[in-house]
mmCIF file of C-alpha atoms and ligand atoms in Angstrom:
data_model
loop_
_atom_site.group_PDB
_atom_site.id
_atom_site.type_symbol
_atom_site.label_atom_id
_atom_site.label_comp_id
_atom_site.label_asym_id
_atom_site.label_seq_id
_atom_site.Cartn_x
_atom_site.Cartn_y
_atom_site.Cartn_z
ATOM 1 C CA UNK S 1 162.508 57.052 114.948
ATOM 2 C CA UNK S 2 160.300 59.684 114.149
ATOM 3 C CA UNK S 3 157.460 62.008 115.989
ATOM 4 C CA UNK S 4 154.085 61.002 115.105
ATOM 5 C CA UNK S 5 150.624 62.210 117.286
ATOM 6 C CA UNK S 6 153.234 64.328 119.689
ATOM 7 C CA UNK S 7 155.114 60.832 120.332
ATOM 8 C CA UNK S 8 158.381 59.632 119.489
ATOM 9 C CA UNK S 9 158.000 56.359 118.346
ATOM 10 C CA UNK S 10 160.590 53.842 117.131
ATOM 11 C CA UNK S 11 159.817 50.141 117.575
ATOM 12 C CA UNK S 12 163.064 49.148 118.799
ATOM 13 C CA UNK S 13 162.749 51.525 121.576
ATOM 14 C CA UNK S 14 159.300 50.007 122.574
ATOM 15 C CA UNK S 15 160.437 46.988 121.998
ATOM 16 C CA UNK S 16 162.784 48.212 125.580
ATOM 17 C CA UNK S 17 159.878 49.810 127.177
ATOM 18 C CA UNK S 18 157.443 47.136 126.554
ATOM 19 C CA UNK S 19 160.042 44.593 128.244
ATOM 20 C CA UNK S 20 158.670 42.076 126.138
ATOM 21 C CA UNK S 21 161.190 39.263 126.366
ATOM 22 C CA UNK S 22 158.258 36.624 127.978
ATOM 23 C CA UNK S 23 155.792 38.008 124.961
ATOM 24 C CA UNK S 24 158.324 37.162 122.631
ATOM 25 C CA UNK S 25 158.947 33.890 124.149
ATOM 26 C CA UNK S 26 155.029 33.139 124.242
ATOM 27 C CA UNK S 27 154.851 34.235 120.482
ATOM 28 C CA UNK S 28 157.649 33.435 118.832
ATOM 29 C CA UNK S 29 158.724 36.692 117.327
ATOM 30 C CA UNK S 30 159.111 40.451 118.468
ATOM 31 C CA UNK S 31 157.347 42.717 118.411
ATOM 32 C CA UNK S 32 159.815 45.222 117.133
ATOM 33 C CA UNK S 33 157.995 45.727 113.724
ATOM 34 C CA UNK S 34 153.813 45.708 113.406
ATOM 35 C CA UNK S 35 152.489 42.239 113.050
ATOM 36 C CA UNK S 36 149.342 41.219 111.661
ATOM 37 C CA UNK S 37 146.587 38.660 113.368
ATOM 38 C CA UNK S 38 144.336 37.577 111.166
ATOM 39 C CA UNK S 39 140.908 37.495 111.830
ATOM 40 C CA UNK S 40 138.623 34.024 111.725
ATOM 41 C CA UNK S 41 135.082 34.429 113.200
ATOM 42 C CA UNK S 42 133.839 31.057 113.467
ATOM 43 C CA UNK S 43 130.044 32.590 114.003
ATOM 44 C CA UNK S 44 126.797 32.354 112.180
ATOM 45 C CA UNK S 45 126.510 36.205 112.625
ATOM 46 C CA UNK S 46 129.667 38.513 113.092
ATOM 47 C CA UNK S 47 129.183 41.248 110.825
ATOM 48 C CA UNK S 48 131.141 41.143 108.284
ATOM 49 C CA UNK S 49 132.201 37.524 107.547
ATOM 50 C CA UNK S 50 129.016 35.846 109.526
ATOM 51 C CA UNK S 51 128.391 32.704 108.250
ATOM 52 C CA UNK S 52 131.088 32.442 105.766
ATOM 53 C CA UNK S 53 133.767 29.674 108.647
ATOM 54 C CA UNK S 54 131.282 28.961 110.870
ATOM 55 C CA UNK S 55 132.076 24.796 109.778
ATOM 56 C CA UNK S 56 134.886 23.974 110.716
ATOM 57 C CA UNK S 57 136.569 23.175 107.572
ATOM 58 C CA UNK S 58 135.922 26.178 106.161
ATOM 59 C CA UNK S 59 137.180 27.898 109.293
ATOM 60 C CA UNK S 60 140.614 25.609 109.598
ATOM 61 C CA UNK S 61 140.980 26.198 105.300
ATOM 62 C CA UNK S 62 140.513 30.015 105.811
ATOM 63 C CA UNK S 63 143.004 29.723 108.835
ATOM 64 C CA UNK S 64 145.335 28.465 107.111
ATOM 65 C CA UNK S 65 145.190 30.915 103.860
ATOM 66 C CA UNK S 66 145.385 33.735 106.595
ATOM 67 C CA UNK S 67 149.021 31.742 107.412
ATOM 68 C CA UNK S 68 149.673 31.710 104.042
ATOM 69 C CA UNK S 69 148.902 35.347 103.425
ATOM 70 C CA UNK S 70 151.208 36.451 106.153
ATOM 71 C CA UNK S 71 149.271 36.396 109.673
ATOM 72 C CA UNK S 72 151.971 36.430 112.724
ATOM 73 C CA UNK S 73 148.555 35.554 114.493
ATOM 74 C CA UNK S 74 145.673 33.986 114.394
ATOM 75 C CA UNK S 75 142.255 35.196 115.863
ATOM 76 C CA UNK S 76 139.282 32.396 116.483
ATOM 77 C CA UNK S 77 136.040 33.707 117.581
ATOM 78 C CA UNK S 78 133.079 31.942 118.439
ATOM 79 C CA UNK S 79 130.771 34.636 119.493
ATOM 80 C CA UNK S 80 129.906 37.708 117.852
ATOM 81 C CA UNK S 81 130.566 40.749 119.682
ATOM 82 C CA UNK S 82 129.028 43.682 116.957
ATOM 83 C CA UNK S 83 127.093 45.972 118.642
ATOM 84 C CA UNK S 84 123.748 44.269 119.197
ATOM 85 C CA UNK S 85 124.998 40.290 118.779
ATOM 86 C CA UNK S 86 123.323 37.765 121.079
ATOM 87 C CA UNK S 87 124.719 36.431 123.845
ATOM 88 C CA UNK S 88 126.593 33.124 122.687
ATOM 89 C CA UNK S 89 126.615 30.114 125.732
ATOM 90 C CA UNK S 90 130.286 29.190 126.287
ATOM 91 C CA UNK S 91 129.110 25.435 125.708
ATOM 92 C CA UNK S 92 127.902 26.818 122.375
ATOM 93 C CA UNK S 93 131.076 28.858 122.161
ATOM 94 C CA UNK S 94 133.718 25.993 122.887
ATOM 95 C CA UNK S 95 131.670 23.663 120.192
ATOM 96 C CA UNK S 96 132.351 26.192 117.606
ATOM 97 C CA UNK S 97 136.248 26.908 118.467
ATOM 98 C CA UNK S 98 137.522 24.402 119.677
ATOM 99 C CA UNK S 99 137.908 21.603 116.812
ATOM 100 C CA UNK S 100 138.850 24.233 114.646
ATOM 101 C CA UNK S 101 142.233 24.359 116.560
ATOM 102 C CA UNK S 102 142.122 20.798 117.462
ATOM 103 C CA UNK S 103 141.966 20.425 113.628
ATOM 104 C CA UNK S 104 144.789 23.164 113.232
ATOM 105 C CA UNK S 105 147.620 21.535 115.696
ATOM 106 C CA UNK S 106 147.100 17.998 114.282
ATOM 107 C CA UNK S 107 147.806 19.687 110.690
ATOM 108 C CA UNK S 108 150.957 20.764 112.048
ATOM 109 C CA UNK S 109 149.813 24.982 112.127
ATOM 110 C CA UNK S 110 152.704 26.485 114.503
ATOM 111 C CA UNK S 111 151.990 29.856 114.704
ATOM 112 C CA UNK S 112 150.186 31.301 117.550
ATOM 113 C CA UNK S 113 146.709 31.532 117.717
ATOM 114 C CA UNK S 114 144.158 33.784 120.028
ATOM 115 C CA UNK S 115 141.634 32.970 121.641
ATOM 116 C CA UNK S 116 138.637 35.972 121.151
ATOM 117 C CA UNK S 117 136.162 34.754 124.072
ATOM 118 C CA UNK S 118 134.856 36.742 127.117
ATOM 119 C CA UNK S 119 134.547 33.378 128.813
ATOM 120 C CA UNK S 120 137.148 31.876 131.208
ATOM 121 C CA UNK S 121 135.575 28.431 130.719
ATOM 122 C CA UNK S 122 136.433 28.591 126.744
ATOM 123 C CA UNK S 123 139.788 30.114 127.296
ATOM 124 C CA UNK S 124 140.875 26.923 129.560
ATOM 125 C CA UNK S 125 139.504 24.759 127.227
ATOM 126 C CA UNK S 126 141.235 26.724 123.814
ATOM 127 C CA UNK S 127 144.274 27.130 125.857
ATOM 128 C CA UNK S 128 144.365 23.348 126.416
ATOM 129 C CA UNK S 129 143.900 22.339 122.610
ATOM 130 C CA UNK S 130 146.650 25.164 121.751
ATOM 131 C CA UNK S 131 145.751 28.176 121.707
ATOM 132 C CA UNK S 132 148.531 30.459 123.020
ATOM 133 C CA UNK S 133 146.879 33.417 123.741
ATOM 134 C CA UNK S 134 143.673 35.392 125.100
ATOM 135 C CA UNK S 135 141.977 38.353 123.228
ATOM 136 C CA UNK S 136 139.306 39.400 125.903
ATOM 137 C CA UNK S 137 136.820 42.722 124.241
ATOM 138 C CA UNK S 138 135.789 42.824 127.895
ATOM 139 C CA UNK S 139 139.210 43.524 129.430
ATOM 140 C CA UNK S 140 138.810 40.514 132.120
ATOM 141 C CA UNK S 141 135.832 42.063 133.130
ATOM 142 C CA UNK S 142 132.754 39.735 132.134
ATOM 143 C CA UNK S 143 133.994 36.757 133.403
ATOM 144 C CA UNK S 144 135.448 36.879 137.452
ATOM 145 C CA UNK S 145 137.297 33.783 136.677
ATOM 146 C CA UNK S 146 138.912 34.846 133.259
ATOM 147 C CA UNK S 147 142.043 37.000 135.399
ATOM 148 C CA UNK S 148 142.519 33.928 137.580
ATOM 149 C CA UNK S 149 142.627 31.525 134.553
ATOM 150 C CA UNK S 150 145.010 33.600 132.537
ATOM 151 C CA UNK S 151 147.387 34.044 135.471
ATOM 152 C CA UNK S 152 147.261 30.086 136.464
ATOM 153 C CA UNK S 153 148.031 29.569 132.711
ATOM 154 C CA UNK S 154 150.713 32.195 132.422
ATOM 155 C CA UNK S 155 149.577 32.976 128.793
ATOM 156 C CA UNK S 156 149.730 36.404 126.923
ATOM 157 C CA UNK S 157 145.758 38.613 126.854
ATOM 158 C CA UNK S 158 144.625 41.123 125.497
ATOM 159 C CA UNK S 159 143.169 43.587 127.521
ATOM 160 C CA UNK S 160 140.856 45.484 125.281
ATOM 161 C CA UNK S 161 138.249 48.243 126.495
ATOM 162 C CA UNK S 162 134.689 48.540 125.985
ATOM 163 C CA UNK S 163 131.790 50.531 127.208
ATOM 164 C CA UNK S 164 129.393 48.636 128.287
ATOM 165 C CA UNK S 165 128.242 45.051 126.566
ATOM 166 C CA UNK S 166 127.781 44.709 123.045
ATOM 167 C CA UNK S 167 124.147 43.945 123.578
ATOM 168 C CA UNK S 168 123.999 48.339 124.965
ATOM 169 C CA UNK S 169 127.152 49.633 124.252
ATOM 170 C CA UNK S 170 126.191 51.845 121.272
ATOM 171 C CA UNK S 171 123.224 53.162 122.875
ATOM 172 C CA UNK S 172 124.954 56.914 123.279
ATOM 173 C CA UNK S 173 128.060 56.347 124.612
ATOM 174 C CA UNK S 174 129.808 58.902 126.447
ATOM 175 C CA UNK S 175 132.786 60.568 127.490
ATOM 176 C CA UNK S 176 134.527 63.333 129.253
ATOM 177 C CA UNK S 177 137.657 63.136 127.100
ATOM 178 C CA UNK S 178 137.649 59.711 125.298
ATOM 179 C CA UNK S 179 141.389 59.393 125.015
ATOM 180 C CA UNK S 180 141.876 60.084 128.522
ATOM 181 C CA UNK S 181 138.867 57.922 129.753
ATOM 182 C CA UNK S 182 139.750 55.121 127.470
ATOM 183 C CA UNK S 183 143.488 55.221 128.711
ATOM 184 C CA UNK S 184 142.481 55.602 132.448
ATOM 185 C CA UNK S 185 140.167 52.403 132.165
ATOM 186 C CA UNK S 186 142.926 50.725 130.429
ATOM 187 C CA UNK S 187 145.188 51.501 133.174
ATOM 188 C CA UNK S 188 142.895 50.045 136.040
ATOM 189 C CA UNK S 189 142.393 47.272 133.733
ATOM 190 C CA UNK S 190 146.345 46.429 133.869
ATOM 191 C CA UNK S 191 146.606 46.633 137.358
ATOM 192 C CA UNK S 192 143.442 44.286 138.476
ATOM 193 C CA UNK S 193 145.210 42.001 135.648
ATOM 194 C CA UNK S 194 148.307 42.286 137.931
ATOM 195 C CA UNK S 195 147.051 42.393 141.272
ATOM 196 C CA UNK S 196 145.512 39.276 139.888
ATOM 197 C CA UNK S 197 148.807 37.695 138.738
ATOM 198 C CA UNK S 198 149.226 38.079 135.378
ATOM 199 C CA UNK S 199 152.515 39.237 134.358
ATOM 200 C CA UNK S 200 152.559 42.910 133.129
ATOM 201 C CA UNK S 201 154.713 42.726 129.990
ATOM 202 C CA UNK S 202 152.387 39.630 129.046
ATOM 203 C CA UNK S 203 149.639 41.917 128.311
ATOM 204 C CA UNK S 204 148.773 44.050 125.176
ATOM 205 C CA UNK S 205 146.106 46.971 125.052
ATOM 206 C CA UNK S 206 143.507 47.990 122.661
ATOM 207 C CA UNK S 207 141.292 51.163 123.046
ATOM 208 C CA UNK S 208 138.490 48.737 121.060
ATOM 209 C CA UNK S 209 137.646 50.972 118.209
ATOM 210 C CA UNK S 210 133.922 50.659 117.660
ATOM 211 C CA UNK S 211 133.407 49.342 121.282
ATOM 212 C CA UNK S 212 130.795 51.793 122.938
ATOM 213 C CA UNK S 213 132.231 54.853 120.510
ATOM 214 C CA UNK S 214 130.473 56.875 118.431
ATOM 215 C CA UNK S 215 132.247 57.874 115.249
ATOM 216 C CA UNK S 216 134.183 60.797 116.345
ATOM 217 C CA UNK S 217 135.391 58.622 119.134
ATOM 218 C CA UNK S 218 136.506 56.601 116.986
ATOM 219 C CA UNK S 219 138.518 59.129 114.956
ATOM 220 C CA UNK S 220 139.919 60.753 117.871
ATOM 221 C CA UNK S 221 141.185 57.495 119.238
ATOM 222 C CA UNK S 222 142.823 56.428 116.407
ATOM 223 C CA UNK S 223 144.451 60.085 115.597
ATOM 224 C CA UNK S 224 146.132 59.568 119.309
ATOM 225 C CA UNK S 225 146.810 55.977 119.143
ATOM 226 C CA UNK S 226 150.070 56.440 120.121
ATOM 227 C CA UNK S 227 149.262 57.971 123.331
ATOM 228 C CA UNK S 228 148.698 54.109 124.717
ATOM 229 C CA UNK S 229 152.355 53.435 124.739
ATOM 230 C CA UNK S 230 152.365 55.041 127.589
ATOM 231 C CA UNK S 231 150.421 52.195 129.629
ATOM 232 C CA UNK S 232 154.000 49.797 128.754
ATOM 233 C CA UNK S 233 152.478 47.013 127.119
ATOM 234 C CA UNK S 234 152.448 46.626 123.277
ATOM 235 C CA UNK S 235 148.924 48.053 121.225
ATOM 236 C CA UNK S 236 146.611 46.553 119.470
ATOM 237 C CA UNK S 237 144.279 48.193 116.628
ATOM 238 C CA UNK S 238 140.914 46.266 115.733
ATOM 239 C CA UNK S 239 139.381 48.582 113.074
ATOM 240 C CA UNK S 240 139.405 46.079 110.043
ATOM 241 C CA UNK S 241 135.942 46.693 107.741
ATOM 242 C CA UNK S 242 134.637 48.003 111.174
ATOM 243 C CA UNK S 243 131.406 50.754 110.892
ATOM 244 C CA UNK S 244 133.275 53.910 111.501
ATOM 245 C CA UNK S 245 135.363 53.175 108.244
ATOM 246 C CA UNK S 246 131.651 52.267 106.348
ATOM 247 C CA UNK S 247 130.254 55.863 107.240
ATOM 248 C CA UNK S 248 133.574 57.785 107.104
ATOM 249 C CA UNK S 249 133.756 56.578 103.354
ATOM 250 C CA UNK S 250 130.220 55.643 102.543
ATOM 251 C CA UNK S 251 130.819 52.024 101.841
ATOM 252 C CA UNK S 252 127.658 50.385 103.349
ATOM 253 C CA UNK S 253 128.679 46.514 102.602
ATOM 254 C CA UNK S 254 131.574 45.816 105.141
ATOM 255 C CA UNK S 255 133.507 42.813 102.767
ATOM 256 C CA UNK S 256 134.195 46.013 100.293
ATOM 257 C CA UNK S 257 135.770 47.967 103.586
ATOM 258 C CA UNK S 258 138.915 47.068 102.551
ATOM 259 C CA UNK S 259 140.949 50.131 101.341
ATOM 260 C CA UNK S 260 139.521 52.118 104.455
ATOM 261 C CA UNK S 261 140.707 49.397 106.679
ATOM 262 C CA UNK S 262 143.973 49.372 104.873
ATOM 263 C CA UNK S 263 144.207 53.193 105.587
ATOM 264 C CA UNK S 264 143.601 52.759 109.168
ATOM 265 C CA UNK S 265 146.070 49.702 109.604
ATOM 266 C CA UNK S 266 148.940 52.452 108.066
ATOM 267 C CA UNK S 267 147.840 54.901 110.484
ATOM 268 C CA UNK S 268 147.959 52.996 113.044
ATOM 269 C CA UNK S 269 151.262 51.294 111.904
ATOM 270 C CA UNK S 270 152.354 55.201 111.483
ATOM 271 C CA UNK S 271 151.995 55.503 115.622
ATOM 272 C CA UNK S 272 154.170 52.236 116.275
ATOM 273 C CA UNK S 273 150.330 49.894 116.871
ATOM 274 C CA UNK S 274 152.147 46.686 117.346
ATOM 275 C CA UNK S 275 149.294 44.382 116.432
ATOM 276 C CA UNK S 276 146.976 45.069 113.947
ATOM 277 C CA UNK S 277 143.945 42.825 113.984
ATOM 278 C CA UNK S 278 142.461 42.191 110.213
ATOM 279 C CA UNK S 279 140.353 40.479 107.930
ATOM 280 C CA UNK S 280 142.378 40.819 104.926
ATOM 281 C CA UNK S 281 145.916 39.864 105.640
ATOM 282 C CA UNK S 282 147.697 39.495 102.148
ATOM 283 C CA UNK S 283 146.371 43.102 101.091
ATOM 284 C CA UNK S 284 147.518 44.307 104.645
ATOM 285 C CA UNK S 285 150.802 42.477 104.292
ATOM 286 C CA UNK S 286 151.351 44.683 100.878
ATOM 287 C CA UNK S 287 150.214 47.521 101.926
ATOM 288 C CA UNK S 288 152.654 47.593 105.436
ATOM 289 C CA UNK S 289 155.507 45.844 103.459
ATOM 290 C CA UNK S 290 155.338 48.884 101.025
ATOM 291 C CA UNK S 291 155.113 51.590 103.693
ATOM 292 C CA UNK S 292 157.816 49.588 105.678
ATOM 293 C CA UNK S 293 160.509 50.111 102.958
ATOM 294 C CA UNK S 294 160.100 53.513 102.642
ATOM 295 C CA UNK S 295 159.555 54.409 106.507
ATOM 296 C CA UNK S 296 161.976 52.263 107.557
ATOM 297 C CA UNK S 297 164.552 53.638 109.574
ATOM 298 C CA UNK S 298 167.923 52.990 108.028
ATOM 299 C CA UNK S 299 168.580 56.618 107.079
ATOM 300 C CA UNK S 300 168.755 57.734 110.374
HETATM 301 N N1 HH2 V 401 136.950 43.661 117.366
HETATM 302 C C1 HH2 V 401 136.094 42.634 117.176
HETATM 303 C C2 HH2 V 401 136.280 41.417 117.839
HETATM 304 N N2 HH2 V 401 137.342 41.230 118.652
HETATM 305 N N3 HH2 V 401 139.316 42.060 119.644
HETATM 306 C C3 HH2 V 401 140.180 43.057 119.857
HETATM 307 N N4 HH2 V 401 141.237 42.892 120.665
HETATM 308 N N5 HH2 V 401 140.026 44.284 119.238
HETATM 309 C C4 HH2 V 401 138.972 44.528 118.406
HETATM 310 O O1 HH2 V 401 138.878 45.666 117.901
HETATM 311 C C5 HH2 V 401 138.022 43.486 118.181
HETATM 312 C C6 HH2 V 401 138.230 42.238 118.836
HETATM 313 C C7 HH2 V 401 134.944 42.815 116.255
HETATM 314 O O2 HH2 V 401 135.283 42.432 114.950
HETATM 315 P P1 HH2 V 401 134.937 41.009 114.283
HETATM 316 O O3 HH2 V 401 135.549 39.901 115.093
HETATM 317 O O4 HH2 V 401 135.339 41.021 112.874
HETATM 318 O O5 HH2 V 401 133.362 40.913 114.326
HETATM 319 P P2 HH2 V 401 132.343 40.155 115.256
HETATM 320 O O6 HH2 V 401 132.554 40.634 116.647
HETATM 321 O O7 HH2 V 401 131.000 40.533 114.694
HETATM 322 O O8 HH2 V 401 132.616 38.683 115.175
#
């Protein structure tokens, strides 16, 4: 237990305040400690590993190195979503996605796996070849039907804010106080999920670090990370290789990102993140294994 951003935060105790006993059934594990969900983008053009899965072999091998490096998770993507990607058809989406876990579940790969889509139509259709979960960047809110699948299917989402599409959404994005803006949106967010059924301690929330924020909103959300406890639901921090951590440390090439992301995993770790979405698992794994042992709270 310690005090970190103003916040006391011990991940037993949000473990209790996250009531996360139907997450936990849904996943497998607790989320008690920070677990990592490692990242496949099974696109042509995401920005920093475009092209390298987008077959499906390569996409179901580098899935299953992630499981070997440690992911709790696993995160498929079929359509890019860095600022400026095109618009992927969910047709176009489901053809890249979906054998990949087809492929996955017939080798036997048990642990969960997300599905990143802002489509309802590819979340049913992942969902039904065994996915367990949905990551939406759009928060439910590009697709009217993606709430009503989610809550038929009684599956954990993610719930992650944005500002505006990732076609416009770094075209000068603003804010009255991003921390407060970003958690009141998140808030709404929660309750259409509810009023829409889905279960409130099946959801996790992400600020979406680099969605529609400039660099300083970026820094300022992750320096008060913590702060999204408050909304009750467990936190998720996508920063891996991401832009911010390119100009912060002048590391144009976002594959070489890796000790910045690394950095901002700790941090985020630091203010009791519960998910931490990355590229690079087995150097994540070290580093939070490392920093684990010595923050760990036995010598309280
Ligand atoms: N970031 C990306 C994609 N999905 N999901 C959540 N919940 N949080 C994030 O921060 C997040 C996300 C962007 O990263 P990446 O998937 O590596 O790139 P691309 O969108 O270009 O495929």
């Amino acid at each position: 237990m310690k005090i970190c951003g103003g916040y006391l935060v011990s991940y037993a105790g949000l473990r209790q305040s996250a009531r996360m006993d139907k997450m936990q059934a849904s996943l497998g594990f607790t989320l008690d400690r920070p677990r990592l969900m490692g990242i496949i983008n099974v696109t042509p053009d995401s920005f920093s590993d475009g092209g390298l899965f987008d077959a499906p072999e390569t996409a179901v091998a580098q899935a299953q190195k992630l499981v070997r490096d440690g992911a709790d998770i696993l995160d498929l993507g079929g359509e890019s979503t860095r600022p400026g990607a095109r618009v992927v058809p969910p047709d176009e989406e489901q053809a890249r996605v979906i054998p990949v876990i087809e492929q996955l579940r017939a080798a036997g790969l048990d642990v969960p796996i997300s599905i990143d889509t802002r489509n309802a139509a590819t979340a049913r259709a992942a969902l039904a070849a065994g996915a367990t979960l949905v990551n939406d960047v759009s928060g439910l809110t590009y697709d009217r039907e993606m709430a009503a699948v989610v809550a038929e299917i009684g599956c954990p989402v993610v719930i992650m804010h944005a500002k505006g599409t990732p076609e416009t959404m770094q075209h000068n994005p603003q804010y009255e106080d991003v921390v407060a803006d970003v958690y009141e949106a998140l808030a709404r967010q929660i309750d259409q999920a509810t009023n829409a059924g889905i279960a409130r301690d099946l959801i996790v929330t992400d600020p979406g670090i680099g969605f529609g924020k400039t660099l300083e909103h970026n820094v300022t959300l992750m320096k008060h990370l913590a702060r999204f406890h408050d909304l009750g639901c467990p936190v998720l921090l996508g920063a891996s290789r991401k832009r911010f951590i390119g100009t912060l440390s002048g590391v144009e090439t976002a594959s070489e990102r890796v000790p910045g992301s690394l950095a901002a995993a700790l941090f985020g770790a630091a203010q009791g993140v519960q998910l931490l979405r990355v590229h690079d698992v087995a150097e994540t794994k070290q580093a939070l294994d490392v920093w684990m042992a010595i923050d760990g709270e036995d010598d309280e």
